[in-house]
Amino acid sequence: MNKPFHTPFKLSVICLAIFSVQSSFALEDVQLKTIKLQAVNDQSELNSETSKKYIINKSKSASKLNLSIKETPQTVNTVTQQQIKDFNLTNSRDILASAPGVNVASQETNRTTYRARGFDISNFQIDGSNMPLTGSDYQNGDVDALLYDRIDVVKGANGLTSSTGNPSATVNYIRKRPTAEFQANGALSYGSWDNVRTEADVSGSLDENQQVRARVMAAQEAGNSYLDNYEKEKTIAGVILEADLTDKTLLTLGYNYQKDRPNGNNWGALPMLDKDGQMLSYPRSYNPMPDWVHWDVERQNTFVELKHNFNDDWSLQTSYNYNQQKENGALLYFTGVPDADGKGVSEYPSLFEETNKNHNIDLSLLGKYPLFGQTHELMLGANWTQNKVSQQSFYIAGKSTPIDNWNDYQNSSYPDFIFDYDTPANKANYTQEQKRAYAATRLHFGEKLKVLLGSNYTKATSKGQNYGNSTDFDNSRFLPYAGITYEFNPTYTAYASYSTIYKPTALLGLDKKTLDPMDGKSYEIGMKGSWFDDQLIVSSAIFRNEFNKFPIYAKWDQASLYDQQDIKSIGYEFNIAGQVTDNLNISAGYVQQNMKDKATNQDTRTFVPERTFNIMTAYSIPQIPQLKIGANLSWQDKTTQSSSSNLKQNSYALLDLMASYDINNNLSIQANVKNVTNEKYLNTLEYGQAYYGAPTNYNLAVRFKY
């Protein structure tokens, strides 16, 4: 079995000692330093790369209107480029785990569900265009951070601009853009279990007038793991080209590529309960997967954008995104519960192939218009999305094979798979399509009161079969949206929002027919405050969600089958983000929520923590300006698989530390230590099988910039 290095313990002690003096420095700095007030142009407001802060001033992720965070009638959390660099957040798991109120649930090594306010996040976007997810609300593999400037998380239902609504959140990946001035960045890092990563990022103009700009990015990562027999390798590349066709028209072309090639990955993880319903315990590194197990995932994204400003008030934007995801895996699933003799567990090998092709076209018109002596904003848009899914599974004869002794399990022989391409029960082929028209206006009633009204009409269709079962449906729904903000003074703003929820699904019920669409309502009221010229923003919110016909996993029968449940969630959220001083950045949040079955008023989805807390902070020491230190703490309270299950996870906290030093203007070094206290914890308990999170680990990096 792989054993973690002992070096991280020594390094963590050093970093902890450094961090222990941070608060005293910070207090001194609050008394002696003053905040520099400066204007921020639109580009810097939308681009966190240049600001080097833990906050953005404006975001279009909630409404496509370029509103400040304080003016947006929903909670918006952002993980900026500086946070990504400071804490070496190279993938979506790490990034979203750092976002306040987001719970990262890893079913296994290469499949992840993200949750907010108790529900699974299904609305994922790139620059406001929807990213496809297949099947359930999870991602296979993890989106790499290299290509993105920041990640916005809009809490609550956001059906106005993001598919068809979900009461959890919308995650919007904001791409890096070419720069007019030449810049080059590179990094080489080495970490625990021989993990090596190289990065290159070059940007600049291609002509003297700076009318044509380009950016090229590439990264390669490979290494082992704290898990036995598990190896990772991935390749990332991206190119983006901008051209000023006129002084009012901007054309953008781009292509992104990512391929993950893990070996020895687990599928379904480990059985965690024995025959008597008692929890089992394994070494943290235990992963019995043979060497033939793999799950390759290849993602490609091609996009075209055209923006035209008619004048200072009106603009038109259109975009086309083509996403293709291919998966190829040889997987091994364990099912059952062992007794004292190790009997009761069976192995279920499978070959798996999938191709997912997604087309997305979006057209939006934004402008301002006068009415009753005030100037108001208007947004009109239309969207078409088509998702084609093709899957094929191959099994062995008899499919499920009992294991003689789970307590002493070893298997390295490649199964004798049956390549049956014709049986409907072994494959899926279906096409989903959505046509949407949406509109919103923000009405100004004086300087203080603003009302955001909008609607989204969605027609969703599906046609085809999913492992021998029909996926056909044809549904449409009209979704209203309303938000209001009231500015008491330049510091404090109150807000409220209401949104309806509608979400079709291709999941199968216990009768192996497509589930009815989900629907519901989402409410949020809160208060936002800002200080230091909006460089520090604090928000608090109370929310209530009602989500009807929510899929609840029931069992596996050649396909995942689900029951449906009407659920309500009620909770409270507090967030703070920005600059406390010139030298101190902070992002923190606390969320408390409770989920009930509307029919019985009993607790449900108890595998989702009711309370979470996150704080991320970095401090540049004035006495040693080249040195920056920081800490990232995340905590969640106890969880259980269900109210009657013995599968439990006690509350735990994960502490990460960082230190970086600028050798000169072009070269810096950085050390990161994750899980400093070496917490042993299980990932998600939802399916009754789980695996352990990583022990203490480190990463050392050398960064170059020009």
PDB file of C-alpha atoms in Angstrom, residues 35 490-492 528-538 579:
ATOM      1  CA  ILE A  35      -7.430  51.706   2.126  1.00  0.00           C
ATOM      2  CA  PRO A 490     -24.217  53.716   0.396  1.00  0.00           C
ATOM      3  CA  THR A 491     -23.272  50.951   2.843  1.00  0.00           C
ATOM      4  CA  TYR A 492     -26.399  48.792   3.297  1.00  0.00           C
ATOM      5  CA  LYS A 528     -25.726  43.235   1.872  1.00  0.00           C
ATOM      6  CA  GLY A 529     -23.189  45.722   3.142  1.00  0.00           C
ATOM      7  CA  SER A 530     -20.048  47.117   1.539  1.00  0.00           C
ATOM      8  CA  TRP A 531     -17.058  49.021   2.859  1.00  0.00           C
ATOM      9  CA  PHE A 532     -13.853  50.524   1.515  1.00  0.00           C
ATOM     10  CA  ASP A 533     -15.333  51.542  -1.851  1.00  0.00           C
ATOM     11  CA  ASP A 534     -16.995  48.128  -2.295  1.00  0.00           C
ATOM     12  CA  GLN A 535     -13.730  46.279  -1.714  1.00  0.00           C
ATOM     13  CA  LEU A 536     -15.244  44.362   1.223  1.00  0.00           C
ATOM     14  CA  ILE A 537     -18.771  42.948   0.945  1.00  0.00           C
ATOM     15  CA  VAL A 538     -20.770  41.227   3.685  1.00  0.00           C
ATOM     16  CA  GLN A 579      -9.940  43.207   1.226  1.00  0.00           C
TER      17      GLN A 579
END
